[in-house]
mmCIF file of C-alpha atoms and ligand atoms in Angstrom:
data_model
loop_
_atom_site.group_PDB
_atom_site.id
_atom_site.type_symbol
_atom_site.label_atom_id
_atom_site.label_comp_id
_atom_site.label_asym_id
_atom_site.label_seq_id
_atom_site.Cartn_x
_atom_site.Cartn_y
_atom_site.Cartn_z
ATOM 1 C CA MET A 1189 -26.191 -22.718 9.528
ATOM 2 C CA GLU A 1190 -28.459 -20.025 7.995
ATOM 3 C CA SER A 1191 -27.529 -18.088 5.478
ATOM 4 C CA PRO A 1192 -26.753 -14.680 5.970
ATOM 5 C CA GLN A 1193 -30.411 -11.797 5.393
ATOM 6 C CA PRO A 1194 -29.092 -9.730 2.271
ATOM 7 C CA MET A 1195 -28.950 -6.082 2.745
ATOM 8 C CA VAL A 1196 -29.577 -3.829 -0.829
ATOM 9 C CA LEU A 1197 -27.263 -0.381 -0.835
ATOM 10 C CA ALA A 1198 -29.413 0.964 -3.310
ATOM 11 C CA ASN A 1199 -30.282 4.312 -5.174
ATOM 12 C CA ALA A 1200 -26.679 4.681 -5.290
ATOM 13 C CA ARG A 1201 -23.314 5.350 -8.257
ATOM 14 C CA LEU A 1202 -21.536 3.056 -8.634
ATOM 15 C CA ALA A 1203 -17.443 3.031 -9.450
ATOM 16 C CA THR A 1204 -16.981 -0.775 -9.788
ATOM 17 C CA MET A 1205 -13.768 -1.299 -11.350
ATOM 18 C CA ALA A 1206 -15.219 -4.217 -12.709
ATOM 19 C CA ALA A 1207 -18.822 -4.444 -15.194
ATOM 20 C CA PRO A 1208 -19.518 -0.408 -15.600
ATOM 21 C CA VAL A 1209 -22.926 0.886 -14.199
ATOM 22 C CA SER A 1210 -24.365 3.886 -15.370
ATOM 23 C CA GLY A 1211 -27.391 5.550 -13.757
ATOM 24 C CA ARG A 1212 -28.899 4.420 -10.226
ATOM 25 C CA GLY A 1213 -26.932 1.510 -9.241
ATOM 26 C CA ALA A 1214 -27.722 -1.240 -6.370
ATOM 27 C CA VAL A 1215 -25.393 -3.276 -4.188
ATOM 28 C CA VAL A 1216 -26.461 -6.504 -2.626
ATOM 29 C CA ILE A 1217 -24.550 -7.614 0.191
ATOM 30 C CA ALA A 1218 -24.903 -11.119 2.400
ATOM 31 C CA GLY A 1219 -22.710 -11.588 5.331
ATOM 32 C CA ASP A 1220 -19.308 -10.674 4.524
ATOM 33 C CA ARG A 1221 -19.798 -10.539 0.565
ATOM 34 C CA ILE A 1222 -21.450 -9.236 -2.043
ATOM 35 C CA LEU A 1223 -23.630 -11.094 -3.631
ATOM 36 C CA TRP A 1224 -24.622 -8.203 -6.524
ATOM 37 C CA ALA A 1225 -23.974 -5.203 -8.109
ATOM 38 C CA GLY A 1226 -25.446 -3.567 -11.122
ATOM 39 C CA ALA A 1227 -28.002 -1.106 -12.494
ATOM 40 C CA GLU A 1228 -30.614 -0.823 -9.977
ATOM 41 C CA ALA A 1229 -33.420 -1.526 -12.861
ATOM 42 C CA ASP A 1230 -31.943 -4.714 -12.981
ATOM 43 C CA LEU A 1231 -31.663 -5.600 -9.841
ATOM 44 C CA PRO A 1232 -32.743 -9.790 -9.441
ATOM 45 C CA ALA A 1233 -36.426 -10.464 -8.350
ATOM 46 C CA GLU A 1234 -34.711 -12.562 -5.025
ATOM 47 C CA HIS A 1235 -33.189 -9.324 -3.649
ATOM 48 C CA ALA A 1236 -36.100 -7.445 -4.176
ATOM 49 C CA ARG A 1237 -37.780 -7.620 -0.719
ATOM 50 C CA ALA A 1238 -34.383 -7.308 1.205
ATOM 51 C CA GLU A 1239 -33.704 -4.540 3.521
ATOM 52 C CA ARG A 1240 -33.278 -1.904 1.428
ATOM 53 C CA ARG A 1241 -30.542 1.142 2.301
ATOM 54 C CA ASP A 1242 -30.894 4.090 0.554
ATOM 55 C CA MET A 1243 -27.765 5.478 -0.583
ATOM 56 C CA GLU A 1244 -29.097 9.116 -1.692
ATOM 57 C CA GLY A 1245 -27.490 9.216 -4.382
ATOM 58 C CA ARG A 1246 -23.748 8.868 -3.048
ATOM 59 C CA LEU A 1247 -20.787 7.174 -4.618
ATOM 60 C CA ILE A 1248 -19.937 3.513 -3.494
ATOM 61 C CA THR A 1249 -16.434 2.611 -4.413
ATOM 62 C CA PRO A 1250 -14.285 -0.476 -3.356
ATOM 63 C CA ALA A 1251 -13.024 0.131 0.020
ATOM 64 C CA PRO A 1252 -9.454 1.885 -0.650
ATOM 65 C CA ILE A 1253 -6.378 -0.445 0.296
ATOM 66 C CA ASP A 1254 -3.422 0.723 1.160
ATOM 67 C CA CYS A 1255 -0.489 -1.344 -0.681
ATOM 68 C CA HIS A 1256 2.879 -0.224 0.756
ATOM 69 C CA THR A 1257 3.485 1.553 3.926
ATOM 70 C CA HIS A 1258 5.730 1.153 6.749
ATOM 71 C CA LEU A 1259 3.091 2.133 9.555
ATOM 72 C CA VAL A 1260 4.981 0.388 12.421
ATOM 73 C CA HIS A 1261 8.052 2.220 13.291
ATOM 74 C CA GLY A 1262 9.853 4.061 16.845
ATOM 75 C CA GLY A 1263 10.150 7.681 16.432
ATOM 76 C CA ASN A 1264 10.224 10.490 14.207
ATOM 77 C CA ARG A 1265 12.512 12.752 11.498
ATOM 78 C CA ALA A 1266 11.245 16.065 11.688
ATOM 79 C CA ARG A 1267 14.802 16.644 12.788
ATOM 80 C CA GLU A 1268 15.988 16.014 9.468
ATOM 81 C CA PHE A 1269 12.950 17.410 7.717
ATOM 82 C CA GLU A 1270 14.748 20.786 9.472
ATOM 83 C CA MET A 1271 18.077 19.776 8.024
ATOM 84 C CA ARG A 1272 16.712 19.053 4.588
ATOM 85 C CA LEU A 1273 15.148 22.374 4.449
ATOM 86 C CA GLU A 1274 18.561 23.552 5.058
ATOM 87 C CA GLY A 1275 20.507 22.357 2.428
ATOM 88 C CA ALA A 1276 21.284 19.019 3.087
ATOM 89 C CA SER A 1277 20.310 16.043 0.762
ATOM 90 C CA TYR A 1278 17.806 12.733 1.510
ATOM 91 C CA GLU A 1279 20.725 11.021 0.295
ATOM 92 C CA GLU A 1280 23.801 12.993 2.285
ATOM 93 C CA ILE A 1281 21.515 12.716 5.650
ATOM 94 C CA ALA A 1282 21.538 8.671 5.010
ATOM 95 C CA ARG A 1283 25.234 8.500 4.259
ATOM 96 C CA ALA A 1284 25.660 10.439 7.231
ATOM 97 C CA GLY A 1285 24.226 8.035 9.415
ATOM 98 C CA GLY A 1286 20.725 9.562 9.857
ATOM 99 C CA GLY A 1287 18.161 8.200 7.651
ATOM 100 C CA ILE A 1288 16.347 4.710 7.815
ATOM 101 C CA VAL A 1289 18.864 4.102 10.249
ATOM 102 C CA SER A 1290 18.147 6.106 12.743
ATOM 103 C CA THR A 1291 14.580 5.174 12.763
ATOM 104 C CA VAL A 1292 16.058 1.429 13.204
ATOM 105 C CA ALA A 1293 17.546 2.876 16.591
ATOM 106 C CA ALA A 1294 13.687 4.065 17.848
ATOM 107 C CA THR A 1295 12.182 0.876 16.925
ATOM 108 C CA ARG A 1296 14.941 -1.359 18.544
ATOM 109 C CA ALA A 1297 14.372 0.789 21.353
ATOM 110 C CA ALA A 1298 10.151 0.510 21.625
ATOM 111 C CA SER A 1299 8.363 -2.088 23.206
ATOM 112 C CA GLU A 1300 5.801 -3.669 20.806
ATOM 113 C CA ASP A 1301 3.106 -2.302 22.958
ATOM 114 C CA ASP A 1302 4.886 0.626 22.136
ATOM 115 C CA LEU A 1303 5.457 0.741 18.963
ATOM 116 C CA LEU A 1304 1.349 -0.661 18.599
ATOM 117 C CA VAL A 1305 0.524 2.626 20.600
ATOM 118 C CA SER A 1306 2.286 4.784 18.154
ATOM 119 C CA ALA A 1307 1.132 2.889 14.950
ATOM 120 C CA LEU A 1308 -2.349 3.260 15.503
ATOM 121 C CA PRO A 1309 -3.237 7.048 15.097
ATOM 122 C CA ARG A 1310 -1.876 6.465 11.716
ATOM 123 C CA LEU A 1311 -3.780 3.261 10.872
ATOM 124 C CA ASP A 1312 -7.230 5.541 12.445
ATOM 125 C CA ALA A 1313 -6.077 8.213 9.909
ATOM 126 C CA LEU A 1314 -6.271 5.774 7.220
ATOM 127 C CA LEU A 1315 -9.387 4.145 8.298
ATOM 128 C CA ALA A 1316 -10.703 7.588 8.237
ATOM 129 C CA GLU A 1317 -10.821 7.327 4.938
ATOM 130 C CA GLY A 1318 -12.342 4.238 4.170
ATOM 131 C CA VAL A 1319 -9.440 2.151 3.991
ATOM 132 C CA SER A 1320 -10.201 -1.492 4.650
ATOM 133 C CA THR A 1321 -6.617 -3.089 3.881
ATOM 134 C CA VAL A 1322 -3.453 -2.305 4.624
ATOM 135 C CA GLU A 1323 0.068 -3.795 4.001
ATOM 136 C CA ILE A 1324 2.956 -3.101 7.009
ATOM 137 C CA LYS A 1325 6.716 -3.923 5.770
ATOM 138 C CA SER A 1326 9.471 -4.731 8.260
ATOM 139 C CA GLY A 1327 12.749 -3.446 7.639
ATOM 140 C CA TYR A 1328 13.382 -0.862 10.823
ATOM 141 C CA GLY A 1329 14.748 -3.784 13.209
ATOM 142 C CA LEU A 1330 17.305 -5.514 11.249
ATOM 143 C CA ASP A 1331 18.256 -7.457 13.881
ATOM 144 C CA ILE A 1332 16.115 -10.718 13.927
ATOM 145 C CA ASP A 1333 13.974 -10.097 17.031
ATOM 146 C CA THR A 1334 13.148 -6.156 15.954
ATOM 147 C CA GLU A 1335 11.974 -7.556 12.849
ATOM 148 C CA LEU A 1336 9.675 -10.052 14.256
ATOM 149 C CA ALA A 1337 8.068 -7.320 16.898
ATOM 150 C CA MET A 1338 7.036 -5.439 13.795
ATOM 151 C CA LEU A 1339 5.748 -8.134 12.001
ATOM 152 C CA ARG A 1340 3.874 -9.311 15.529
ATOM 153 C CA THR A 1341 2.963 -5.518 15.659
ATOM 154 C CA ALA A 1342 1.256 -4.773 12.541
ATOM 155 C CA ARG A 1343 -0.785 -8.187 13.264
ATOM 156 C CA ARG A 1344 -1.607 -6.774 15.902
ATOM 157 C CA LEU A 1345 -3.608 -4.150 15.063
ATOM 158 C CA ALA A 1346 -5.841 -5.975 13.155
ATOM 159 C CA ASP A 1347 -7.141 -7.431 16.320
ATOM 160 C CA LEU A 1348 -7.610 -3.962 17.685
ATOM 161 C CA ARG A 1349 -9.441 -2.159 14.285
ATOM 162 C CA PRO A 1350 -11.649 -3.678 11.685
ATOM 163 C CA VAL A 1351 -8.978 -3.849 8.856
ATOM 164 C CA ARG A 1352 -6.984 -6.663 6.877
ATOM 165 C CA VAL A 1353 -2.965 -6.441 7.353
ATOM 166 C CA ARG A 1354 -0.635 -7.874 5.126
ATOM 167 C CA THR A 1355 2.650 -8.144 6.334
ATOM 168 C CA THR A 1356 5.917 -8.030 3.937
ATOM 169 C CA PHE A 1357 9.408 -8.901 5.146
ATOM 170 C CA LEU A 1358 11.855 -5.763 4.338
ATOM 171 C CA GLY A 1359 14.998 -7.226 6.204
ATOM 172 C CA ALA A 1360 16.980 -5.653 3.055
ATOM 173 C CA HIS A 1361 15.835 -2.540 3.749
ATOM 174 C CA ALA A 1362 19.151 -1.067 5.145
ATOM 175 C CA VAL A 1363 22.457 -2.580 5.983
ATOM 176 C CA PRO A 1364 22.449 -1.605 9.480
ATOM 177 C CA LYS A 1365 25.523 -0.223 11.584
ATOM 178 C CA GLY A 1366 28.839 -2.136 11.743
ATOM 179 C CA HIS A 1367 27.479 -4.522 9.104
ATOM 180 C CA GLU A 1368 28.563 -5.406 5.275
ATOM 181 C CA ALA A 1369 25.562 -5.638 2.933
ATOM 182 C CA ASP A 1370 26.438 -9.876 2.219
ATOM 183 C CA ALA A 1371 27.699 -10.757 5.413
ATOM 184 C CA TYR A 1372 24.220 -8.804 6.973
ATOM 185 C CA ILE A 1373 22.016 -11.120 4.514
ATOM 186 C CA ASP A 1374 23.983 -13.865 5.245
ATOM 187 C CA GLN A 1375 23.554 -13.376 9.077
ATOM 188 C CA ILE A 1376 20.713 -11.745 9.931
ATOM 189 C CA CYS A 1377 18.516 -11.209 7.075
ATOM 190 C CA LEU A 1378 17.890 -14.508 5.914
ATOM 191 C CA PRO A 1379 18.096 -16.099 9.060
ATOM 192 C CA ALA A 1380 14.862 -13.970 10.161
ATOM 193 C CA LEU A 1381 13.452 -14.236 7.162
ATOM 194 C CA ARG A 1382 12.873 -18.170 7.970
ATOM 195 C CA ALA A 1383 12.397 -17.178 11.619
ATOM 196 C CA ALA A 1384 9.326 -14.582 10.619
ATOM 197 C CA HIS A 1385 7.763 -17.557 8.052
ATOM 198 C CA ALA A 1386 8.003 -19.735 10.847
ATOM 199 C CA GLU A 1387 6.003 -17.919 12.826
ATOM 200 C CA GLY A 1388 3.459 -17.510 9.961
ATOM 201 C CA LEU A 1389 4.351 -13.675 9.674
ATOM 202 C CA VAL A 1390 5.141 -13.020 6.089
ATOM 203 C CA ASP A 1391 3.001 -12.652 3.381
ATOM 204 C CA ALA A 1392 5.542 -11.479 0.763
ATOM 205 C CA VAL A 1393 8.961 -9.960 0.837
ATOM 206 C CA ASP A 1394 10.532 -7.084 -0.197
ATOM 207 C CA GLY A 1395 13.875 -5.009 -0.455
ATOM 208 C CA PHE A 1396 15.479 -1.958 -1.020
ATOM 209 C CA CYS A 1397 17.410 -2.159 -4.035
ATOM 210 C CA GLU A 1398 19.581 1.375 -4.267
ATOM 211 C CA GLY A 1399 23.196 2.681 -4.235
ATOM 212 C CA ILE A 1400 22.631 3.358 -0.418
ATOM 213 C CA ALA A 1401 20.805 0.242 0.451
ATOM 214 C CA PHE A 1402 21.036 -3.117 -1.533
ATOM 215 C CA SER A 1403 22.468 -4.499 -5.176
ATOM 216 C CA ALA A 1404 20.430 -6.186 -7.889
ATOM 217 C CA PRO A 1405 22.385 -9.599 -7.020
ATOM 218 C CA GLN A 1406 22.191 -8.987 -3.390
ATOM 219 C CA ILE A 1407 18.459 -8.800 -3.547
ATOM 220 C CA ALA A 1408 18.016 -11.742 -5.786
ATOM 221 C CA ARG A 1409 19.889 -13.724 -3.164
ATOM 222 C CA VAL A 1410 16.697 -12.701 -0.972
ATOM 223 C CA PHE A 1411 14.420 -13.557 -3.574
ATOM 224 C CA ASP A 1412 15.812 -16.917 -4.049
ATOM 225 C CA ALA A 1413 15.424 -17.738 -0.347
ATOM 226 C CA ALA A 1414 11.895 -15.965 -0.346
ATOM 227 C CA ARG A 1415 11.043 -18.241 -3.362
ATOM 228 C CA ALA A 1416 12.654 -21.039 -1.262
ATOM 229 C CA LEU A 1417 9.601 -20.962 1.181
ATOM 230 C CA GLY A 1418 7.289 -20.024 -1.587
ATOM 231 C CA LEU A 1419 6.740 -16.692 -0.653
ATOM 232 C CA PRO A 1420 5.992 -13.839 -3.161
ATOM 233 C CA VAL A 1421 8.352 -10.884 -3.446
ATOM 234 C CA LYS A 1422 7.885 -7.198 -4.403
ATOM 235 C CA LEU A 1423 11.035 -4.335 -4.297
ATOM 236 C CA HIS A 1424 11.688 -0.635 -3.702
ATOM 237 C CA ALA A 1425 13.093 -0.292 -7.113
ATOM 238 C CA GLU A 1426 14.610 2.839 -9.106
ATOM 239 C CA GLN A 1427 13.958 5.106 -6.526
ATOM 240 C CA LEU A 1428 16.515 7.513 -6.591
ATOM 241 C CA SER A 1429 18.963 6.122 -9.618
ATOM 242 C CA HIS A 1430 18.349 3.376 -11.886
ATOM 243 C CA GLN A 1431 20.099 -0.033 -10.445
ATOM 244 C CA GLY A 1432 17.959 -3.021 -12.334
ATOM 245 C CA GLY A 1433 15.986 -3.482 -9.845
ATOM 246 C CA THR A 1434 12.659 -3.812 -12.119
ATOM 247 C CA ALA A 1435 14.257 -6.207 -14.231
ATOM 248 C CA LEU A 1436 15.019 -8.357 -11.482
ATOM 249 C CA ALA A 1437 11.946 -8.090 -9.912
ATOM 250 C CA ALA A 1438 9.658 -8.850 -13.107
ATOM 251 C CA ARG A 1439 12.428 -12.282 -13.891
ATOM 252 C CA TYR A 1440 10.770 -13.566 -10.160
ATOM 253 C CA GLY A 1441 7.662 -12.718 -10.883
ATOM 254 C CA ALA A 1442 7.014 -10.213 -8.577
ATOM 255 C CA LEU A 1443 3.839 -8.273 -7.280
ATOM 256 C CA SER A 1444 4.803 -5.500 -7.496
ATOM 257 C CA VAL A 1445 7.706 -3.121 -8.250
ATOM 258 C CA ASP A 1446 7.453 0.431 -6.062
ATOM 259 C CA HIS A 1447 9.082 4.364 -6.668
ATOM 260 C CA VAL A 1448 10.235 3.405 -10.262
ATOM 261 C CA GLU A 1449 10.968 6.731 -10.935
ATOM 262 C CA TYR A 1450 14.064 6.073 -13.032
ATOM 263 C CA ALA A 1451 12.145 2.887 -14.713
ATOM 264 C CA ASP A 1452 12.707 2.940 -18.798
ATOM 265 C CA ASP A 1453 10.839 1.289 -21.368
ATOM 266 C CA ASP A 1454 12.352 -1.931 -21.486
ATOM 267 C CA ASP A 1455 11.792 -2.220 -17.639
ATOM 268 C CA ALA A 1456 8.081 -1.264 -18.570
ATOM 269 C CA ARG A 1457 8.198 -4.375 -20.987
ATOM 270 C CA ALA A 1458 9.261 -6.646 -18.454
ATOM 271 C CA LEU A 1459 6.629 -6.102 -15.690
ATOM 272 C CA ALA A 1460 3.965 -6.020 -18.714
ATOM 273 C CA ALA A 1461 5.153 -9.256 -20.014
ATOM 274 C CA ALA A 1462 5.702 -10.856 -15.671
ATOM 275 C CA GLY A 1463 2.179 -9.213 -15.038
ATOM 276 C CA THR A 1464 3.808 -7.086 -12.359
ATOM 277 C CA VAL A 1465 2.250 -3.979 -11.109
ATOM 278 C CA ALA A 1466 3.700 -0.767 -10.712
ATOM 279 C CA VAL A 1467 3.073 1.342 -7.325
ATOM 280 C CA LEU A 1468 3.431 4.507 -7.310
ATOM 281 C CA LEU A 1469 4.350 6.556 -4.807
ATOM 282 C CA PRO A 1470 4.093 10.739 -4.776
ATOM 283 C CA GLY A 1471 4.130 11.231 -1.403
ATOM 284 C CA ALA A 1472 7.999 9.908 -1.462
ATOM 285 C CA PHE A 1473 8.094 12.007 -4.060
ATOM 286 C CA TYR A 1474 6.654 15.281 -2.969
ATOM 287 C CA PHE A 1475 8.498 14.891 0.389
ATOM 288 C CA ILE A 1476 12.304 14.423 -1.046
ATOM 289 C CA ARG A 1477 11.497 16.526 -3.778
ATOM 290 C CA GLU A 1478 12.027 14.059 -6.283
ATOM 291 C CA THR A 1479 12.198 16.116 -10.220
ATOM 292 C CA GLN A 1480 12.429 12.377 -11.925
ATOM 293 C CA LEU A 1481 8.967 11.784 -12.796
ATOM 294 C CA PRO A 1482 7.906 7.357 -12.903
ATOM 295 C CA PRO A 1483 7.634 6.298 -16.877
ATOM 296 C CA VAL A 1484 3.755 6.414 -16.527
ATOM 297 C CA ALA A 1485 3.312 6.993 -20.176
ATOM 298 C CA ALA A 1486 5.517 4.151 -21.106
ATOM 299 C CA PHE A 1487 3.594 1.765 -18.233
ATOM 300 C CA ARG A 1488 0.478 3.030 -20.375
ATOM 301 C CA ALA A 1489 2.075 1.834 -23.235
ATOM 302 C CA HIS A 1490 2.841 -1.419 -22.524
ATOM 303 C CA GLY A 1491 -0.342 -2.047 -20.390
ATOM 304 C CA VAL A 1492 1.343 -1.921 -17.262
ATOM 305 C CA PRO A 1493 -1.119 -2.174 -14.006
ATOM 306 C CA MET A 1494 -0.524 1.221 -12.019
ATOM 307 C CA ALA A 1495 -1.284 1.282 -8.096
ATOM 308 C CA LEU A 1496 -0.822 3.938 -5.949
ATOM 309 C CA ALA A 1497 0.313 4.107 -2.162
ATOM 310 C CA THR A 1498 1.352 6.446 0.853
ATOM 311 C CA ASP A 1499 4.526 4.365 1.395
ATOM 312 C CA CYS A 1500 3.878 5.892 5.058
ATOM 313 C CA ASN A 1501 7.379 6.211 6.961
ATOM 314 C CA PRO A 1502 8.916 8.205 9.133
ATOM 315 C CA GLY A 1503 11.730 9.629 7.084
ATOM 316 C CA SER A 1504 10.720 10.382 2.826
ATOM 317 C CA SER A 1505 6.981 10.048 3.516
ATOM 318 C CA PRO A 1506 5.049 10.929 6.478
ATOM 319 C CA LEU A 1507 2.065 10.098 4.723
ATOM 320 C CA THR A 1508 -1.447 9.024 5.880
ATOM 321 C CA SER A 1509 -4.492 9.854 3.076
ATOM 322 C CA LEU A 1510 -4.941 7.829 0.235
ATOM 323 C CA LEU A 1511 -7.137 10.796 -0.848
ATOM 324 C CA LEU A 1512 -3.835 13.215 -0.772
ATOM 325 C CA THR A 1513 -2.057 10.115 -2.512
ATOM 326 C CA MET A 1514 -4.459 10.300 -5.534
ATOM 327 C CA ASN A 1515 -4.419 14.007 -5.495
ATOM 328 C CA MET A 1516 -0.431 14.149 -6.154
ATOM 329 C CA ALA A 1517 -0.783 11.457 -8.227
ATOM 330 C CA CYS A 1518 -2.560 13.384 -10.587
ATOM 331 C CA THR A 1519 -0.903 16.807 -10.039
ATOM 332 C CA PHE A 1520 2.779 15.272 -10.249
ATOM 333 C CA PHE A 1521 2.210 12.312 -12.249
ATOM 334 C CA ARG A 1522 -0.320 13.093 -14.672
ATOM 335 C CA LEU A 1523 -2.541 10.346 -13.798
ATOM 336 C CA THR A 1524 -5.974 10.489 -14.582
ATOM 337 C CA PRO A 1525 -8.264 10.376 -11.549
ATOM 338 C CA ALA A 1526 -9.949 7.116 -12.773
ATOM 339 C CA GLU A 1527 -6.717 5.637 -12.921
ATOM 340 C CA ALA A 1528 -6.303 7.284 -9.342
ATOM 341 C CA LEU A 1529 -8.979 5.484 -8.293
ATOM 342 C CA ARG A 1530 -8.263 1.807 -9.566
ATOM 343 C CA GLY A 1531 -4.688 2.229 -8.272
ATOM 344 C CA ILE A 1532 -6.220 2.437 -4.843
ATOM 345 C CA THR A 1533 -8.485 -0.105 -5.263
ATOM 346 C CA ALA A 1534 -8.411 -3.034 -7.899
ATOM 347 C CA ASN A 1535 -4.553 -2.276 -9.040
ATOM 348 C CA ALA A 1536 -3.999 -2.102 -5.423
ATOM 349 C CA ALA A 1537 -5.269 -5.752 -4.479
ATOM 350 C CA ARG A 1538 -3.578 -7.216 -7.306
ATOM 351 C CA ALA A 1539 0.152 -5.412 -5.769
ATOM 352 C CA LEU A 1540 -0.933 -7.834 -2.570
ATOM 353 C CA GLY A 1541 -2.046 -10.500 -4.554
ATOM 354 C CA LEU A 1542 -5.471 -10.577 -3.499
ATOM 355 C CA ASP A 1543 -7.990 -11.509 -5.476
ATOM 356 C CA ASP A 1544 -10.678 -11.405 -2.899
ATOM 357 C CA CYS A 1545 -11.328 -7.250 -2.513
ATOM 358 C CA GLY A 1546 -10.711 -4.088 -5.204
ATOM 359 C CA THR A 1547 -13.671 -4.750 -6.920
ATOM 360 C CA ILE A 1548 -17.560 -4.692 -6.301
ATOM 361 C CA ALA A 1549 -18.382 -7.776 -8.041
ATOM 362 C CA ALA A 1550 -20.639 -10.802 -7.137
ATOM 363 C CA GLY A 1551 -18.337 -12.917 -4.757
ATOM 364 C CA LYS A 1552 -15.473 -10.633 -3.376
ATOM 365 C CA ARG A 1553 -15.572 -8.828 -0.259
ATOM 366 C CA ALA A 1554 -18.311 -6.186 0.815
ATOM 367 C CA ASP A 1555 -15.642 -4.140 1.523
ATOM 368 C CA LEU A 1556 -16.619 -0.940 0.562
ATOM 369 C CA ALA A 1557 -16.703 2.985 0.929
ATOM 370 C CA VAL A 1558 -19.983 5.307 0.394
ATOM 371 C CA TRP A 1559 -18.833 9.157 -0.882
ATOM 372 C CA ASP A 1560 -20.482 12.494 -0.349
ATOM 373 C CA VAL A 1561 -19.629 12.630 -4.009
ATOM 374 C CA GLU A 1562 -21.094 12.617 -6.958
ATOM 375 C CA THR A 1563 -18.105 11.692 -9.479
ATOM 376 C CA PRO A 1564 -15.024 9.538 -8.814
ATOM 377 C CA ALA A 1565 -13.187 12.587 -10.060
ATOM 378 C CA GLU A 1566 -14.357 14.727 -6.993
ATOM 379 C CA LEU A 1567 -11.963 11.965 -5.114
ATOM 380 C CA ALA A 1568 -8.664 13.205 -6.331
ATOM 381 C CA TYR A 1569 -9.539 16.554 -6.932
ATOM 382 C CA ARG A 1570 -9.960 17.792 -3.405
ATOM 383 C CA ILE A 1571 -7.106 18.593 -1.477
ATOM 384 C CA GLY A 1572 -7.274 17.716 2.839
ATOM 385 C CA PHE A 1573 -10.971 16.974 2.452
ATOM 386 C CA ASN A 1574 -12.764 13.864 3.353
ATOM 387 C CA PRO A 1575 -15.896 13.148 1.921
ATOM 388 C CA LEU A 1576 -16.205 9.474 3.622
ATOM 389 C CA HIS A 1577 -19.774 8.986 4.331
ATOM 390 C CA ALA A 1578 -19.570 5.598 5.506
ATOM 391 C CA ARG A 1579 -16.964 2.407 5.578
ATOM 392 C CA ILE A 1580 -18.359 -1.176 5.047
ATOM 393 C CA PHE A 1581 -15.460 -3.514 6.227
ATOM 394 C CA GLY A 1582 -16.845 -7.309 5.425
ATOM 395 C CA GLY A 1583 -20.124 -6.169 5.517
ATOM 396 C CA ARG A 1584 -20.202 -4.201 8.521
ATOM 397 C CA PRO A 1585 -20.926 -0.370 8.452
ATOM 398 C CA CYS A 1586 -17.748 0.663 10.881
HETATM 399 N N1 LIG B 1977 12.395 3.918 0.054
HETATM 400 C C1 LIG B 1977 11.728 5.148 0.849
HETATM 401 O O1 LIG B 1977 10.964 5.887 0.287
HETATM 402 C C2 LIG B 1977 11.396 4.630 2.301
HETATM 403 N N2 LIG B 1977 12.156 3.138 2.510
HETATM 404 C C3 LIG B 1977 12.551 2.696 1.038
HETATM 405 O O2 LIG B 1977 13.235 1.678 0.871
HETATM 406 C C4 LIG B 1977 12.498 5.688 3.266
HETATM 407 C C5 LIG B 1977 12.744 4.870 4.626
HETATM 408 C C6 LIG B 1977 12.905 5.990 5.380
HETATM 409 O O3 LIG B 1977 13.532 6.758 5.133
HETATM 410 O O4 LIG B 1977 12.845 6.068 6.422
HETATM 411 FE FE1 LIG B 1978 8.832 2.319 0.970
#
C-alpha cells in the first residue's frame, strides 16, 4: 500500500504537552498520525516539499479529551434544580428518591434510539470545541438490559460522528429502588459487568464510593470482578465526604479517581505512588455549590497528575463545555491555565489509559485543535466563548 502523503501545518504556535516549541512551529501529519513536530526552522528536509497549510500564527494543541461523562441518559433534572434553589440539598433529594434514581427511571423508559438522539446534541456541543475523544459511562440503567443499552448507545455515537468513544461500566452508581446494596452488586451489577464485557462493551470499570451510594468494601468487590476480567478501574471518590475510596482505588492501581474534593494528603501520596490520575470536575463542584476544595496543593507537592472533565450528567453537572471546565478549574481550584490545558489533553488521555493521543509528538494520532488565539492561557481565560478554528480528527479536518 502507498504511504499517505504528508501535510505540513506551518506557521503555527504549538502547545505540544511534550517537547516545548517556541516561536514558529510546524506539525507534519500523514494519514492518521503525526510524523514530526517542532520549530519550523528545524523542519526535516524530507518534508520540505510536502503540501503546506499556513496556520497564520494560530495555536495548535492536542485535541481536547473529555475523560469523564455520563453523556448517555434519559430525561433531565431541571425540576430538581428548582427544588435545590428552593433549599433542598443534592443529598436530601437523592435520599428522598430523586437524584440518580429518577434519571434511572427515565433511562429505562427510553429506547436505544431515544438515548442516541438525546445524546447527540450533547456530543456535538463537545465536538464544537474540538474534542476528539469522549469517555461515556453506563450507570443509569442499574439493570442488566439497560446498562448494556447505555454502553451500546455510547459506542454507536462513534459511528455517527468523527469521535473516539471509550466506554466505562458504572453499574455501581446507585442502589436501585427496592434493592439492598450487597445483593444488588451480586445479583445485578456483577452479572451486568460480565455480560457487557462478553459483548466487548467495556473499556474500564467505575463505581460511586459515597455515603449515598456504595462503601469502599462494596466497591472492592466490583474491582475484584474487574480485575478477574482484566479490566482497568477508576472511581468516583471523596466527592461529598471522605469514604476511603481514593486509597482503595490506588491499591487497585486505578487509572483515575474522580471528584476527590475530600481527599487528603495521605490520599495524594497513595495516588502518586500508584500513578493514578486525579480527575477534577469543577462543573459538579459549581452546580451543587460545593465548598470543599480538592487538595490541589497536595496533588502538586506529591506529583499527582491532574485531569479535568465535564462530568456531563443531568443531576450534578449538566455541562458540555471543556473550555468552561478549564475556566472553572482555574477560578475555583486555582489551577494554572497550563495545568488546565494539560488536564484536558495529556492527563485526560492518561486517565483513560490511552497512550496514543493527548500530546503532539511523532507517532501519536493526529487529533489536533487549531485555535484563533495567541496563547494557551486564552483558552482558560474566556467564559462562554469558543475560539476553535479547526478540528483535526485522525488527520482529517472535520
Ligand atoms: N457523581 C456525580 O456527580 C454524578 N454521579 C456521581 O457518581 C451525579 C449523577 C447524578 O446526580 O445523576
Ligand atoms: Fe460522574
